[in-house]
PDB file of C-alpha atoms in Angstrom:
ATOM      1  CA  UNK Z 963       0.000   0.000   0.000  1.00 46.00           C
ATOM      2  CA  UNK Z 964       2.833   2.370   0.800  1.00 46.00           C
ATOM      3  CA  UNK Z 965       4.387   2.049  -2.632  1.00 49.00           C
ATOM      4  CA  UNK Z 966       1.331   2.577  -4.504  1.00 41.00           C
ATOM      5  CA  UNK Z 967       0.839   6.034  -2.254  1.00 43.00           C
ATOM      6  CA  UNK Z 968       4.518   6.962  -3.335  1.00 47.00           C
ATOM      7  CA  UNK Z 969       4.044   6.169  -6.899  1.00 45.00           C
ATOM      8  CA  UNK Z 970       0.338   7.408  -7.540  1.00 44.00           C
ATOM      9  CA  UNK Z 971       1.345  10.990  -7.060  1.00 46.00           C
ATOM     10  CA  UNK Z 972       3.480  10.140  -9.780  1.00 46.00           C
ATOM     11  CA  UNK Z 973       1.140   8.588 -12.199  1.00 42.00           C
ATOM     12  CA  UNK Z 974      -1.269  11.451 -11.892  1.00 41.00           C
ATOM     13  CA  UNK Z 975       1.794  14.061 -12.559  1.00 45.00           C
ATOM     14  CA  UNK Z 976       2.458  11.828 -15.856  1.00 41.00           C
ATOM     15  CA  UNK Z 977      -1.290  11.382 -17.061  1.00 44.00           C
ATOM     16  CA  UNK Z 978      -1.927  15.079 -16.591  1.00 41.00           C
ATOM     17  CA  UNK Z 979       1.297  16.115 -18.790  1.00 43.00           C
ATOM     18  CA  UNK Z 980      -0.070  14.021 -21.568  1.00 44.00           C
ATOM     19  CA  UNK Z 981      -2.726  16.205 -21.546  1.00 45.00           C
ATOM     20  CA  UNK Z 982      -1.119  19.721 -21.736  1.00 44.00           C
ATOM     21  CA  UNK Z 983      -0.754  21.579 -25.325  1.00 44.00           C
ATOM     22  CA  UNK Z 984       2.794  20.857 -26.841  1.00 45.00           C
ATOM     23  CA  UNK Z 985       4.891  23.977 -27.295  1.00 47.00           C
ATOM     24  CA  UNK Z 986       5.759  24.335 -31.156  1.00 49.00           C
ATOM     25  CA  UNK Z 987       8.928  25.507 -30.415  1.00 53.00           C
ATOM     26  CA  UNK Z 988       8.273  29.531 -30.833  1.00 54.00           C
ATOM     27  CA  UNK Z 989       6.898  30.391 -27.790  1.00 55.00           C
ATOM     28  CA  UNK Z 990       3.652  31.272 -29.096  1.00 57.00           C
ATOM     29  CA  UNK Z 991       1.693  27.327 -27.874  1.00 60.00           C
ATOM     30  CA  UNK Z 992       0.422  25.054 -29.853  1.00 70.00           C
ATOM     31  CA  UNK Z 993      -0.186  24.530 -33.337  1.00 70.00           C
ATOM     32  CA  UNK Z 994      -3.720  24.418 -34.452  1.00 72.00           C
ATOM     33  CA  UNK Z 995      -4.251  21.512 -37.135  1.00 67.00           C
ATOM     34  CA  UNK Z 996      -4.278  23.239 -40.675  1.00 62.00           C
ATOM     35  CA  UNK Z 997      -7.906  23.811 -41.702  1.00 63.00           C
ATOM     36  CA  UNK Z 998      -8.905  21.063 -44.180  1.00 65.00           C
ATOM     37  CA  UNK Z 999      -8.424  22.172 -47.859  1.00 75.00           C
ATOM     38  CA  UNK Z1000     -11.025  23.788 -50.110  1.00 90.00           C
ATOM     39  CA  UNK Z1001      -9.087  23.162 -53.043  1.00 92.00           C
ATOM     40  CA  UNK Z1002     -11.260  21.249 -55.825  1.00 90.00           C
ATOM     41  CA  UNK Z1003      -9.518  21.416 -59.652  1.00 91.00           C
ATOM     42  CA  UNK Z1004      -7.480  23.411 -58.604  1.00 92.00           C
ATOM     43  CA  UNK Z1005     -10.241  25.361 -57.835  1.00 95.00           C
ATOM     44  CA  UNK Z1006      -9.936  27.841 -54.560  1.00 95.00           C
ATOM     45  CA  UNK Z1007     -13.861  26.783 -52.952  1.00 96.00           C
ATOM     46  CA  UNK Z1008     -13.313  29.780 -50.502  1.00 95.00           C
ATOM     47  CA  UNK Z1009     -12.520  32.362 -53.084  1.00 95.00           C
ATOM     48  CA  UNK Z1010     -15.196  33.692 -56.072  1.00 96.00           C
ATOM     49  CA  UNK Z1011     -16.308  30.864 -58.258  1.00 97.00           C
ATOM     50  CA  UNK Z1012     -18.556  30.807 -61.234  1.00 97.00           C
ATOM     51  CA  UNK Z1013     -20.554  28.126 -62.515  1.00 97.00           C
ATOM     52  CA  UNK Z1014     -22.382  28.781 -65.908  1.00 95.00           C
ATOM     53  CA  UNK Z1015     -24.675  26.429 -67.775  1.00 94.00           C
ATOM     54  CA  UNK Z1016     -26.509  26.325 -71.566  1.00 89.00           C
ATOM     55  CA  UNK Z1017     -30.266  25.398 -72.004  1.00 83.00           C
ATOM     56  CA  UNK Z1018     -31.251  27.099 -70.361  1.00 86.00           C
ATOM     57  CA  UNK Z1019     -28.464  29.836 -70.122  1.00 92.00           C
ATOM     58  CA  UNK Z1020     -27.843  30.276 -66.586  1.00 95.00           C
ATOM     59  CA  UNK Z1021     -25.169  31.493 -64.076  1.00 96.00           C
ATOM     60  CA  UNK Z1022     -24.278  31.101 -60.507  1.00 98.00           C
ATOM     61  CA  UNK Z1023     -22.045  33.513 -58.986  1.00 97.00           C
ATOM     62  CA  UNK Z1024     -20.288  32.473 -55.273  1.00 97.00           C
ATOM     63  CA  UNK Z1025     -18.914  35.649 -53.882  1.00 96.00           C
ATOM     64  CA  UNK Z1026     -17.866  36.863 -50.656  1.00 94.00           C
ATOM     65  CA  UNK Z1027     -20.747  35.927 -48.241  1.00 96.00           C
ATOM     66  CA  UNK Z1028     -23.282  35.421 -51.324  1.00 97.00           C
ATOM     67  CA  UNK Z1029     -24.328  32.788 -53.558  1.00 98.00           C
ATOM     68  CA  UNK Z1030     -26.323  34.704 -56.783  1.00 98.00           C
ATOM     69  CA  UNK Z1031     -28.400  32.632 -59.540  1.00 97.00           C
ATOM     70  CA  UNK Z1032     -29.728  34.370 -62.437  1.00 96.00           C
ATOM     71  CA  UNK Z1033     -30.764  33.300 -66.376  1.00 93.00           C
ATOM     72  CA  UNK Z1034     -32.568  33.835 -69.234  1.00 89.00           C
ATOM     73  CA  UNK Z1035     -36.334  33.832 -68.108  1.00 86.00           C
ATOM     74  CA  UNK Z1036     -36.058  33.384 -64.811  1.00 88.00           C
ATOM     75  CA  UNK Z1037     -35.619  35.865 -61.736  1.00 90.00           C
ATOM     76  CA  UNK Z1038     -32.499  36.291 -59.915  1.00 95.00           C
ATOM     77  CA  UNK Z1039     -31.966  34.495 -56.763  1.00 96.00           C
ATOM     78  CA  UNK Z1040     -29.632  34.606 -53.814  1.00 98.00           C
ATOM     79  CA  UNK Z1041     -29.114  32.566 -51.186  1.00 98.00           C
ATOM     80  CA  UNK Z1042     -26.374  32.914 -48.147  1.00 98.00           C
ATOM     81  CA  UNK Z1043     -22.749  31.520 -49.257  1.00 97.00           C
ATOM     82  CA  UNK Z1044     -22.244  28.307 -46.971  1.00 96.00           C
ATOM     83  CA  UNK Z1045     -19.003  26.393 -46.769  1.00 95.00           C
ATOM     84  CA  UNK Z1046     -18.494  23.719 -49.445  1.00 96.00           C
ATOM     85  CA  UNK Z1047     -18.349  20.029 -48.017  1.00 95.00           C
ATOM     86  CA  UNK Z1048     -15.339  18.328 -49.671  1.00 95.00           C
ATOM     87  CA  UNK Z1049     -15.662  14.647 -50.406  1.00 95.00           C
ATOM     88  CA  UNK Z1050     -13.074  13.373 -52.530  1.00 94.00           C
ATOM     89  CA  UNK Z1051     -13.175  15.190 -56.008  1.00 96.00           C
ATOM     90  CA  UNK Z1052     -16.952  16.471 -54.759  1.00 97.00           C
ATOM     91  CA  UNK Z1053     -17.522  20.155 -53.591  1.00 97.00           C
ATOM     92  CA  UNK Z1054     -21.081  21.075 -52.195  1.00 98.00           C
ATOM     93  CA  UNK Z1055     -22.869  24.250 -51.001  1.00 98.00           C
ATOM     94  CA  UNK Z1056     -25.662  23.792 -49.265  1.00 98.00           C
ATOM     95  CA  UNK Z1057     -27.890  26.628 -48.808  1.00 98.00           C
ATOM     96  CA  UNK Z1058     -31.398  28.172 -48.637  1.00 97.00           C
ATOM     97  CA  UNK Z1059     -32.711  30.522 -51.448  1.00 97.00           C
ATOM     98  CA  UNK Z1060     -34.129  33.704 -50.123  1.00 96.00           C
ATOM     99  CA  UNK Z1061     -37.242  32.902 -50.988  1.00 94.00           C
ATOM    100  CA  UNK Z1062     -37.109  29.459 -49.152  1.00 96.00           C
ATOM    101  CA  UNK Z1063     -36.296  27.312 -51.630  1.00 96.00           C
ATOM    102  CA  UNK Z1064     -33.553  24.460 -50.894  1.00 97.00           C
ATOM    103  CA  UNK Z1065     -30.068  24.983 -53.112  1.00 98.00           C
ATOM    104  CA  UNK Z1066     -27.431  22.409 -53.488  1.00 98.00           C
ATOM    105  CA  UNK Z1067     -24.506  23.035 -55.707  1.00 98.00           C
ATOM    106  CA  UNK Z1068     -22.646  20.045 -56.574  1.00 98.00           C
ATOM    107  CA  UNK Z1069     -18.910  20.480 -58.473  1.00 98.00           C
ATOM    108  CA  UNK Z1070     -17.175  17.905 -59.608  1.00 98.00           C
ATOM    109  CA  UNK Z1071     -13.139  17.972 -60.191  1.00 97.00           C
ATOM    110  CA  UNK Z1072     -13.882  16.941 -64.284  1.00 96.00           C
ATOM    111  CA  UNK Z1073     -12.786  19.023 -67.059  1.00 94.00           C
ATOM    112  CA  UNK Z1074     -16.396  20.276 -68.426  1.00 94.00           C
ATOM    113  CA  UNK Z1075     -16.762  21.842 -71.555  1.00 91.00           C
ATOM    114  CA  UNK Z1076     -20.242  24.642 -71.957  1.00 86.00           C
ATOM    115  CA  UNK Z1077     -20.990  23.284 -75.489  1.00 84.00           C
ATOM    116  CA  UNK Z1078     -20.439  26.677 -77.178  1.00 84.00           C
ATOM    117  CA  UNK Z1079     -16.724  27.416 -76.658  1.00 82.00           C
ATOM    118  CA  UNK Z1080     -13.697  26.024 -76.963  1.00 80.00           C
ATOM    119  CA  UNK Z1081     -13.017  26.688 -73.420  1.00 86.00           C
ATOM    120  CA  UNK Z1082     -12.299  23.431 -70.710  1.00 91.00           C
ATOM    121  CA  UNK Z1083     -13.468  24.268 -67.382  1.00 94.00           C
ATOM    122  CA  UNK Z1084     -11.664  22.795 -64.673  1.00 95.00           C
ATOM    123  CA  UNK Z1085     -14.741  21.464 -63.036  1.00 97.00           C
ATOM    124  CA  UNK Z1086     -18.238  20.217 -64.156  1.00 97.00           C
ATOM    125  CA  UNK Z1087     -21.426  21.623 -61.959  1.00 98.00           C
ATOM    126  CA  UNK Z1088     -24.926  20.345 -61.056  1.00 98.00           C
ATOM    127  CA  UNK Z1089     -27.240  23.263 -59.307  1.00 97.00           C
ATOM    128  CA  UNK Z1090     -30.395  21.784 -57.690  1.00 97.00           C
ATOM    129  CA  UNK Z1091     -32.992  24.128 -56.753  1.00 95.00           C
ATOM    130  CA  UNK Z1092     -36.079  23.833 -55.614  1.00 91.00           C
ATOM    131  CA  UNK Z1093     -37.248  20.349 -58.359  1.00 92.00           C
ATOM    132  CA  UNK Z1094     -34.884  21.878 -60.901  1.00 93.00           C
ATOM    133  CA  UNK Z1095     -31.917  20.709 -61.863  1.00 95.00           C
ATOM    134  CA  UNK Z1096     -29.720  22.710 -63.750  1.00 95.00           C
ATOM    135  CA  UNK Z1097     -26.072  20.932 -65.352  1.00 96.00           C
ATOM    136  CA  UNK Z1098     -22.897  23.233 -66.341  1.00 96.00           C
ATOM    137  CA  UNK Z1099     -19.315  24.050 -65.688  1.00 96.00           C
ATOM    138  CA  UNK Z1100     -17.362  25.616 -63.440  1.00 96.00           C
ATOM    139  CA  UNK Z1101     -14.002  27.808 -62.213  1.00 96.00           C
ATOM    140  CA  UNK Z1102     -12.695  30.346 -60.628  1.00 95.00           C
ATOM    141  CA  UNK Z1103     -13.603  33.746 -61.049  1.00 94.00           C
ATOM    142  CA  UNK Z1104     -10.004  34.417 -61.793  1.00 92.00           C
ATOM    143  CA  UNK Z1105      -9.984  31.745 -64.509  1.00 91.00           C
ATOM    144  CA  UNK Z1106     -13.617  32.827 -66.372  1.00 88.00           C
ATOM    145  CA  UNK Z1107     -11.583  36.806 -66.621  1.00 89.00           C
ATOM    146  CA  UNK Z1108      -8.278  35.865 -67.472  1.00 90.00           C
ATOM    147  CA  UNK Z1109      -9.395  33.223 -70.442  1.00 86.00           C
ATOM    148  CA  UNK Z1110     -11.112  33.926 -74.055  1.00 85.00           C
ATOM    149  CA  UNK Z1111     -13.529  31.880 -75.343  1.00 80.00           C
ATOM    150  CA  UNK Z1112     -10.587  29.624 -76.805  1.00 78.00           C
ATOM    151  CA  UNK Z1113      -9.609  28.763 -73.649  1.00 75.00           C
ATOM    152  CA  UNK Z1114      -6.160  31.011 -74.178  1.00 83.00           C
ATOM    153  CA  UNK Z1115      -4.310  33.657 -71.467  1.00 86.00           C
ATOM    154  CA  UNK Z1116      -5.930  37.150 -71.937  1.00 84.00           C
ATOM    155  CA  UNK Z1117      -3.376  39.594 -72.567  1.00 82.00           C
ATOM    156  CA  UNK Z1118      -3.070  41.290 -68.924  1.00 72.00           C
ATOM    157  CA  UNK Z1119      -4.936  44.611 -67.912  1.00 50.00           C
ATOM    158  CA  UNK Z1120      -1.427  46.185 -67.734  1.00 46.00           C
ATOM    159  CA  UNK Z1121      -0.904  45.297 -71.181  1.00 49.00           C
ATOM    160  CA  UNK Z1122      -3.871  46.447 -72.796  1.00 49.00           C
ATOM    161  CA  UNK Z1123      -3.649  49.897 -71.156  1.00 46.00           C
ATOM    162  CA  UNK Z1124      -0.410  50.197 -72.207  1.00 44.00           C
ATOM    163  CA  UNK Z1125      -1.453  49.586 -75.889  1.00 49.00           C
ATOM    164  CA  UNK Z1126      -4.020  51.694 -75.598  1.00 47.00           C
ATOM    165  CA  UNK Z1127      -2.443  54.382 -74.335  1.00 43.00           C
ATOM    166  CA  UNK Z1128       0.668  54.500 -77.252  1.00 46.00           C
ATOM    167  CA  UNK Z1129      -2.234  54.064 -79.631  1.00 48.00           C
ATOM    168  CA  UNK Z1130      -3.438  57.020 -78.109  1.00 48.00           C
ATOM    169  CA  UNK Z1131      -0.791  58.862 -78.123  1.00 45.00           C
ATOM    170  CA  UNK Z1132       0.403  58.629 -81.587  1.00 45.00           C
ATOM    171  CA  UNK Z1133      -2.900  59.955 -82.865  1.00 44.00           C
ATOM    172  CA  UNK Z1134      -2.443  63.165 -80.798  1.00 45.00           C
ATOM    173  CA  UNK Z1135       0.692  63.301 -82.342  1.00 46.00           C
ATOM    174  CA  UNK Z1136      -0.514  62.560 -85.563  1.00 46.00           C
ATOM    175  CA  UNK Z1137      -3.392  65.481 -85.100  1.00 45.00           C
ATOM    176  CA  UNK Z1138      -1.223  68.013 -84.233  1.00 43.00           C
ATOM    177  CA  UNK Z1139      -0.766  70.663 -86.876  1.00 43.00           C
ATOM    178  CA  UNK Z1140       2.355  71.084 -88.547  1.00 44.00           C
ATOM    179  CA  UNK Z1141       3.779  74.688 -88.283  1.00 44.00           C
TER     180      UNK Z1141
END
């Protein structure tokens, strides 16, 4: 009995240090785990993604706190930007329109292709609202500015300006009387 009275105190010291935070090493305590990725086709989840569709043409904009559906004859809906659920190569929002209608947006890490360009979008998309069921593509919001409809690098903003602005200036030049 008198050794296990010595040698509890000792046990409970041990069992309670198993349970205190590990230092990282900078003095600032633990390290949380890294937040799970919401990387899909190499497709930020957590940034602005677009998701387009044909027949009906239709569009889905996921923007800061906002998801935004609009299309030819139909009114524009918005529902409040959830955080996907990543399974595997699956993304999905699940959300409530304003109007009270479920919303479940499905993207899929599968090249998808809109039917009327020669772009490849880096994921394919399913939109489920209310009984509808709406199939298209999808990327970044990045990806849908910076492309043409080829699928080819837009020249940069920078670029274009600067164009624009010799073009500009050799017509004033070329306007100016000569005297």
């Amino acid at each position: 009995m008198r050794r296990f009275l010595i040698a509890a105190p000792a046990l409970l010291a041990l069992s309670l240090a198993a349970c205190e935070p590990t230092d990282n090493g900078d003095g600032g305590g633990t390290t949380p785990p890294p937040p799970p990725s919401l990387e899909l086709g190499g497709v930020d989840l957590a940034g602005d993604v677009n998701l387009l569709g044909t027949e009906p043409f239709w569009g889905v904009e996921i923007t800061g706190g906002q998801i935004r559906l609009a299309g030819v004859d139909r009114p524009e809906m918005t529902a409040p930007r959830t955080t996907p659920v990543i399974q595997g190569t699956t993304g999905t929002w699940t959300s409530t329109t304003d109007d009270g209608q479920p919303l479940v947006i499905t993207v899929i890490d599968t090249d998808c292709s809109d039917g009327m360009s020669d772009r490849t979008y880096p994921l394919t998309a399913r939109v489920q609202i209310g009984m509808e069921t709406l199939n298209g593509c999808g990327a970044s919001s990045d990806f849908i500015r910076n492309t043409d409809e080829r699928g080819n690098p837009r020249p940069s903003a920078t670029a274009e300006d600067a164009a624009s602005t010799a073009d500009g200036e050799a017509a004033a030049e070329g306007d100016t009387p000569a005297g």
